[in-house]
PDB file of N, CA and C in Angstrom:
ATOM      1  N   UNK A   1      -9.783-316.331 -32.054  1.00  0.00           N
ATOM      2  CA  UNK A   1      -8.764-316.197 -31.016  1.00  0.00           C
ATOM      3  C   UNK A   1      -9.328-315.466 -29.814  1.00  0.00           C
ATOM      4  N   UNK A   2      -8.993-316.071 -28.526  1.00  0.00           N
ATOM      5  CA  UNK A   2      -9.279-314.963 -27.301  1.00  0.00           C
ATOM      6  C   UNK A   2      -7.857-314.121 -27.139  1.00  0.00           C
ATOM      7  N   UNK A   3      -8.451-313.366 -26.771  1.00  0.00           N
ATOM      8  CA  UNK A   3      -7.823-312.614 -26.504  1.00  0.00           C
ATOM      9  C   UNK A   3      -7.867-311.904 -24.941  1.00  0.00           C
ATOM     10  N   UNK A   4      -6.843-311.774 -23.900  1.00  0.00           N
ATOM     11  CA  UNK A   4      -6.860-311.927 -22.334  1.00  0.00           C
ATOM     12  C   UNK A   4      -7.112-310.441 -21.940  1.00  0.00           C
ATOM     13  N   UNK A   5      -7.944-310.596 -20.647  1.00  0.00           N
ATOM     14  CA  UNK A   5      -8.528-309.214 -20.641  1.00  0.00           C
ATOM     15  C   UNK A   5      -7.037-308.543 -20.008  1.00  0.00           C
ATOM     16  N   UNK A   6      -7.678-307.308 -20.290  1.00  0.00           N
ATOM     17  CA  UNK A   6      -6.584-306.014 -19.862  1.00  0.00           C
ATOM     18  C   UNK A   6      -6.274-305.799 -17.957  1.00  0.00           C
ATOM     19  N   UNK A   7      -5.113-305.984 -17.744  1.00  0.00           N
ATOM     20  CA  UNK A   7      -5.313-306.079 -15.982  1.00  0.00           C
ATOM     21  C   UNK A   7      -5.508-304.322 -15.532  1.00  0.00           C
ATOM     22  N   UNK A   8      -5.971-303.738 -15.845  1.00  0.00           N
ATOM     23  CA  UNK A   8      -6.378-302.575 -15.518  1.00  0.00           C
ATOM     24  C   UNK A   8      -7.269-301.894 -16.391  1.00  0.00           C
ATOM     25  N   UNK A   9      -8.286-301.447 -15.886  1.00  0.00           N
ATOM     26  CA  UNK A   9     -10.030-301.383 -16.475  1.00  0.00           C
ATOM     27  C   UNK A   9      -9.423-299.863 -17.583  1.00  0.00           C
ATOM     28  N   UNK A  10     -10.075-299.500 -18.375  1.00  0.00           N
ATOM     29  CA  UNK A  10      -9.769-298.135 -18.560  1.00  0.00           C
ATOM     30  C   UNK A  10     -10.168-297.251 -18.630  1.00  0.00           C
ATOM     31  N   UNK A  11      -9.020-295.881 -17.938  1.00  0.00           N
ATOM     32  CA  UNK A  11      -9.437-294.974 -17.768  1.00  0.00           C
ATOM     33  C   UNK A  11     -10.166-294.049 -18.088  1.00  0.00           C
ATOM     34  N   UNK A  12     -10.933-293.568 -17.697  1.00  0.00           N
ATOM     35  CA  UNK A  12     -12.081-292.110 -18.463  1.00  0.00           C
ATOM     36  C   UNK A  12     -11.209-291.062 -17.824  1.00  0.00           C
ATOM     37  N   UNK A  13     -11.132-289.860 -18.496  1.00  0.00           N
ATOM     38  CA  UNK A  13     -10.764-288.787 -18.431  1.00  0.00           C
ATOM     39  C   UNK A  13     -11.697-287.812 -17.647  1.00  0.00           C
ATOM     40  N   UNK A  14     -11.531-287.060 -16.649  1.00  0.00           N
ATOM     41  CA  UNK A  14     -11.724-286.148 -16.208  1.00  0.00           C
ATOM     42  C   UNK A  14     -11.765-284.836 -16.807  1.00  0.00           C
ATOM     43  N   UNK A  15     -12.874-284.417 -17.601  1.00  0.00           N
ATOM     44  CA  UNK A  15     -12.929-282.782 -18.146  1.00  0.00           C
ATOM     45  C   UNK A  15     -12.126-281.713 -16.934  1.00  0.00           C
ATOM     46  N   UNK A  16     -11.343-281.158 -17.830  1.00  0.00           N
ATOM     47  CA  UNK A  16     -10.209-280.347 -16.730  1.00  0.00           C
ATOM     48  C   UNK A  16     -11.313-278.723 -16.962  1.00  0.00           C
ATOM     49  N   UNK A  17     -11.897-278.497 -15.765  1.00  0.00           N
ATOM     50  CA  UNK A  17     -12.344-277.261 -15.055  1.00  0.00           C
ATOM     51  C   UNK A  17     -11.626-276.300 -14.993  1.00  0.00           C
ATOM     52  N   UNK A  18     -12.077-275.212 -15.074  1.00  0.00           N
ATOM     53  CA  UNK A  18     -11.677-273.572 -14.818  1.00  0.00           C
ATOM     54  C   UNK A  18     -11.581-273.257 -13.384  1.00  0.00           C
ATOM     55  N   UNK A  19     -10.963-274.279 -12.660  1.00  0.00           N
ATOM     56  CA  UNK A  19     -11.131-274.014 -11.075  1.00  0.00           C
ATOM     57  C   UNK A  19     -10.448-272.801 -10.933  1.00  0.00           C
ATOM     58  N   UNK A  20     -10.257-272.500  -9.395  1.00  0.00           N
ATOM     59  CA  UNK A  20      -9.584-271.330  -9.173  1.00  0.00           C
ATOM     60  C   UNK A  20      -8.046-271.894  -8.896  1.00  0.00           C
ATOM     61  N   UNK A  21      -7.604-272.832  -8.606  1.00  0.00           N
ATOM     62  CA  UNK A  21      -6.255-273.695  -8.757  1.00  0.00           C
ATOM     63  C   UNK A  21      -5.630-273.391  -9.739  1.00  0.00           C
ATOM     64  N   UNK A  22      -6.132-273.837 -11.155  1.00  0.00           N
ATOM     65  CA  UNK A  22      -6.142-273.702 -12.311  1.00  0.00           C
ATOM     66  C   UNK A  22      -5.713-272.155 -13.300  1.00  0.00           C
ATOM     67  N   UNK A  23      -6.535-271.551 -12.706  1.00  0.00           N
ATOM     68  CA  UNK A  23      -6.345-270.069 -13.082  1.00  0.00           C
ATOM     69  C   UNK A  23      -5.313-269.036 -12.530  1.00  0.00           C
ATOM     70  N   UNK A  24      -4.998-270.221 -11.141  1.00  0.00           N
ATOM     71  CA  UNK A  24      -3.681-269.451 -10.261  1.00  0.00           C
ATOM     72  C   UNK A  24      -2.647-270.233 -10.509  1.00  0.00           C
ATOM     73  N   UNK A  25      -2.608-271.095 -11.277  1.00  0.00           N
ATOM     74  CA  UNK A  25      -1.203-271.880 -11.759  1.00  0.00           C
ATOM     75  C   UNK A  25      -0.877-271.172 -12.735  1.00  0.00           C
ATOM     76  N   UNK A  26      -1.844-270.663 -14.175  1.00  0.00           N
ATOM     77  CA  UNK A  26      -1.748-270.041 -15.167  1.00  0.00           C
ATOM     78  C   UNK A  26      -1.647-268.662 -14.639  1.00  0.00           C
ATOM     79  N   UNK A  27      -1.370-267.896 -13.991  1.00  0.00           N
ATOM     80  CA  UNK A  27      -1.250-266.317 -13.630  1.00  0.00           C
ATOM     81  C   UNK A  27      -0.196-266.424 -12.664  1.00  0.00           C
ATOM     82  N   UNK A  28       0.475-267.832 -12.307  1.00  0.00           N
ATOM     83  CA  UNK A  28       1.938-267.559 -11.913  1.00  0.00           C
ATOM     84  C   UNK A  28       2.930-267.792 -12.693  1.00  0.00           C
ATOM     85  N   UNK A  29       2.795-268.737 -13.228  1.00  0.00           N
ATOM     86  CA  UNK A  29       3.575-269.033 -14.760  1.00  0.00           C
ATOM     87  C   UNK A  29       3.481-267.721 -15.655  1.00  0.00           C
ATOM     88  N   UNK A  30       2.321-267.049 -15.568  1.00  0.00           N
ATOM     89  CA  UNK A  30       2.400-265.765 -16.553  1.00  0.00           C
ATOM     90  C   UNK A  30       3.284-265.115 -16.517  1.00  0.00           C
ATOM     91  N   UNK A  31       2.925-264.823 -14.990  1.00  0.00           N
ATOM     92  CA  UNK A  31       3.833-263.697 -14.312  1.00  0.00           C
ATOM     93  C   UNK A  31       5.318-264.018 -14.353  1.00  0.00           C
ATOM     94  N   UNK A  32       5.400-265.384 -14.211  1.00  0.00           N
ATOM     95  CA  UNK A  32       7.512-265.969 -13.916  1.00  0.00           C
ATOM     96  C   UNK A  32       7.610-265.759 -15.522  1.00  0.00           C
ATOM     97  N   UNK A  33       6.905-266.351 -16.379  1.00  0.00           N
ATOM     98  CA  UNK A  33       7.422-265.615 -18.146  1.00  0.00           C
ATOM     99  C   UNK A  33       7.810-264.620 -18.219  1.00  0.00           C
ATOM    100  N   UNK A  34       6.523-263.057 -17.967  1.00  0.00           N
ATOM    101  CA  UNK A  34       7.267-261.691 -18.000  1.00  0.00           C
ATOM    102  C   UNK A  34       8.285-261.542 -17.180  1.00  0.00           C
ATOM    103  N   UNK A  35       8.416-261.817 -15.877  1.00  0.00           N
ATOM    104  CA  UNK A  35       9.955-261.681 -15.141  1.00  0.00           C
ATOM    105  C   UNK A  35      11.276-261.951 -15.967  1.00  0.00           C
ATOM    106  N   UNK A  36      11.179-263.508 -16.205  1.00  0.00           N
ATOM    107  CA  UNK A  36      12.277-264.063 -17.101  1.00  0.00           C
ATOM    108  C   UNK A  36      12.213-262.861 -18.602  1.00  0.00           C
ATOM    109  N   UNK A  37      11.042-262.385 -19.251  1.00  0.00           N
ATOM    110  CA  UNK A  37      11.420-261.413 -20.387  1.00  0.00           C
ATOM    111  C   UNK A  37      11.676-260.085 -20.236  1.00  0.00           C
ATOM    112  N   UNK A  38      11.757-260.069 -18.871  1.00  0.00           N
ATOM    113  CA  UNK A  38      12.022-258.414 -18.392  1.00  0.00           C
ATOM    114  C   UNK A  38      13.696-258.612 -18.333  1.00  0.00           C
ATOM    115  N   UNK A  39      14.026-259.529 -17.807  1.00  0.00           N
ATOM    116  CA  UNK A  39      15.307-259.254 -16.821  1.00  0.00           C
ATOM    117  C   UNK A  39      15.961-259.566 -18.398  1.00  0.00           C
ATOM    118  N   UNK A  40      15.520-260.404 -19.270  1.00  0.00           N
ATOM    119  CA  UNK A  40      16.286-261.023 -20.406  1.00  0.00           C
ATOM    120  C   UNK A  40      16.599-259.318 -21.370  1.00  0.00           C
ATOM    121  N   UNK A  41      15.474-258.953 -21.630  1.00  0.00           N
ATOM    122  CA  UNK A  41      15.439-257.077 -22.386  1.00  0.00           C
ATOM    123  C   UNK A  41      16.420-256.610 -21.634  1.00  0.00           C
ATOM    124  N   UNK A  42      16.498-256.330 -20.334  1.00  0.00           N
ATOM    125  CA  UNK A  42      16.648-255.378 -19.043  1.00  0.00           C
ATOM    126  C   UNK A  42      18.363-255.737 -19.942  1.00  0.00           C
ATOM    127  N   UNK A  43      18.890-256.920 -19.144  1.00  0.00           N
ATOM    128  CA  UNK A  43      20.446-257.190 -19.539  1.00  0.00           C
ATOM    129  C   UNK A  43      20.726-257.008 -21.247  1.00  0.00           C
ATOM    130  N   UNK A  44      19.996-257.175 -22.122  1.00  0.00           N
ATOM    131  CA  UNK A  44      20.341-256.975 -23.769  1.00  0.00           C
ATOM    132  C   UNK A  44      20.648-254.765 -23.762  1.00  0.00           C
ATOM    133  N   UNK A  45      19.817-254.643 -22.862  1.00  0.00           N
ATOM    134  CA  UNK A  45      19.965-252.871 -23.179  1.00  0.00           C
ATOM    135  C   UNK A  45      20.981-252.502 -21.985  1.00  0.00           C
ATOM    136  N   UNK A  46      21.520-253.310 -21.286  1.00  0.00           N
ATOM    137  CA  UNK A  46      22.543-253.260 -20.481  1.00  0.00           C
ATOM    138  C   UNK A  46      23.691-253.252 -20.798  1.00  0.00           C
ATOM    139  N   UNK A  47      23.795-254.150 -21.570  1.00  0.00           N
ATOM    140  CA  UNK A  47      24.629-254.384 -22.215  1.00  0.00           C
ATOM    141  C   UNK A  47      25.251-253.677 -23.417  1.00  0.00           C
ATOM    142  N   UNK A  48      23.941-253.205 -24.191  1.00  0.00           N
ATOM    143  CA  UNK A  48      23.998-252.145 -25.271  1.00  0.00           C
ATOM    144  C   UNK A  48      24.798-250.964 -24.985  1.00  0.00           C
ATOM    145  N   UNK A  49      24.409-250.667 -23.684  1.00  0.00           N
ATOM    146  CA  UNK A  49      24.686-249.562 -22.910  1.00  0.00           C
ATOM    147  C   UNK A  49      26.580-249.753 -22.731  1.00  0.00           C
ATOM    148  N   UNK A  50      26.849-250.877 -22.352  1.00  0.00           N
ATOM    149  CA  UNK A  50      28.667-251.318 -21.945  1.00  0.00           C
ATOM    150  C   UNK A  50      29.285-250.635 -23.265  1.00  0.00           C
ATOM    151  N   UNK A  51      28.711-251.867 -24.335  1.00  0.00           N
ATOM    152  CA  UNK A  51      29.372-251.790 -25.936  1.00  0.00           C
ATOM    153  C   UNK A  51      29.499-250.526 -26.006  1.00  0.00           C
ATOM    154  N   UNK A  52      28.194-249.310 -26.248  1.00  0.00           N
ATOM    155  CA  UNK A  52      28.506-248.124 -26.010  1.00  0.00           C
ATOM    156  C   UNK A  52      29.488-247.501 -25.576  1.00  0.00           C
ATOM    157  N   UNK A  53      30.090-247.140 -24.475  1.00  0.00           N
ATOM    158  CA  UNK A  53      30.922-246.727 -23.527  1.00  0.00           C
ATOM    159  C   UNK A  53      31.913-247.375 -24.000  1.00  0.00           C
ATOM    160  N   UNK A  54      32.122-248.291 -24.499  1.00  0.00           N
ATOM    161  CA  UNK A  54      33.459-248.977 -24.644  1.00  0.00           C
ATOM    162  C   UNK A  54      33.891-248.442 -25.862  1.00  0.00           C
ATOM    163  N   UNK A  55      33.280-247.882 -26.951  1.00  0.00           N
ATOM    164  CA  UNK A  55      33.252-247.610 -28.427  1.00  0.00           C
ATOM    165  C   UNK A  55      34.129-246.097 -28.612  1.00  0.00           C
TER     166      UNK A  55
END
């Protein structure tokens, strides 16, 4: 049997580099994680703090 060639050749992959792009995408994302786990703690002991007072 033939079989019909593929209409688009295929792709090779590009080894993904330690650019400096790269290392500043990963150290802003770091940084927006700890924000989001600060403010998330910050309001749980905030809150701790209400229940308290209310008790």
């Amino acid at each position: 049997m033939h079989t019909p060639p593929n209409e688009r050749p295929p792709v090779r992959r590009r080894r993904r580099r330690w650019g400096p792009r790269r290392i500043w995408n990963y150290f802003v994302m770091a940084v927006g994680y700890l924000a989001i786990a600060y403010n998330i703690i910050r309001g749980i002991i905030y809150l701790l703090v209400l229940a308290e007072e209310w008790m």
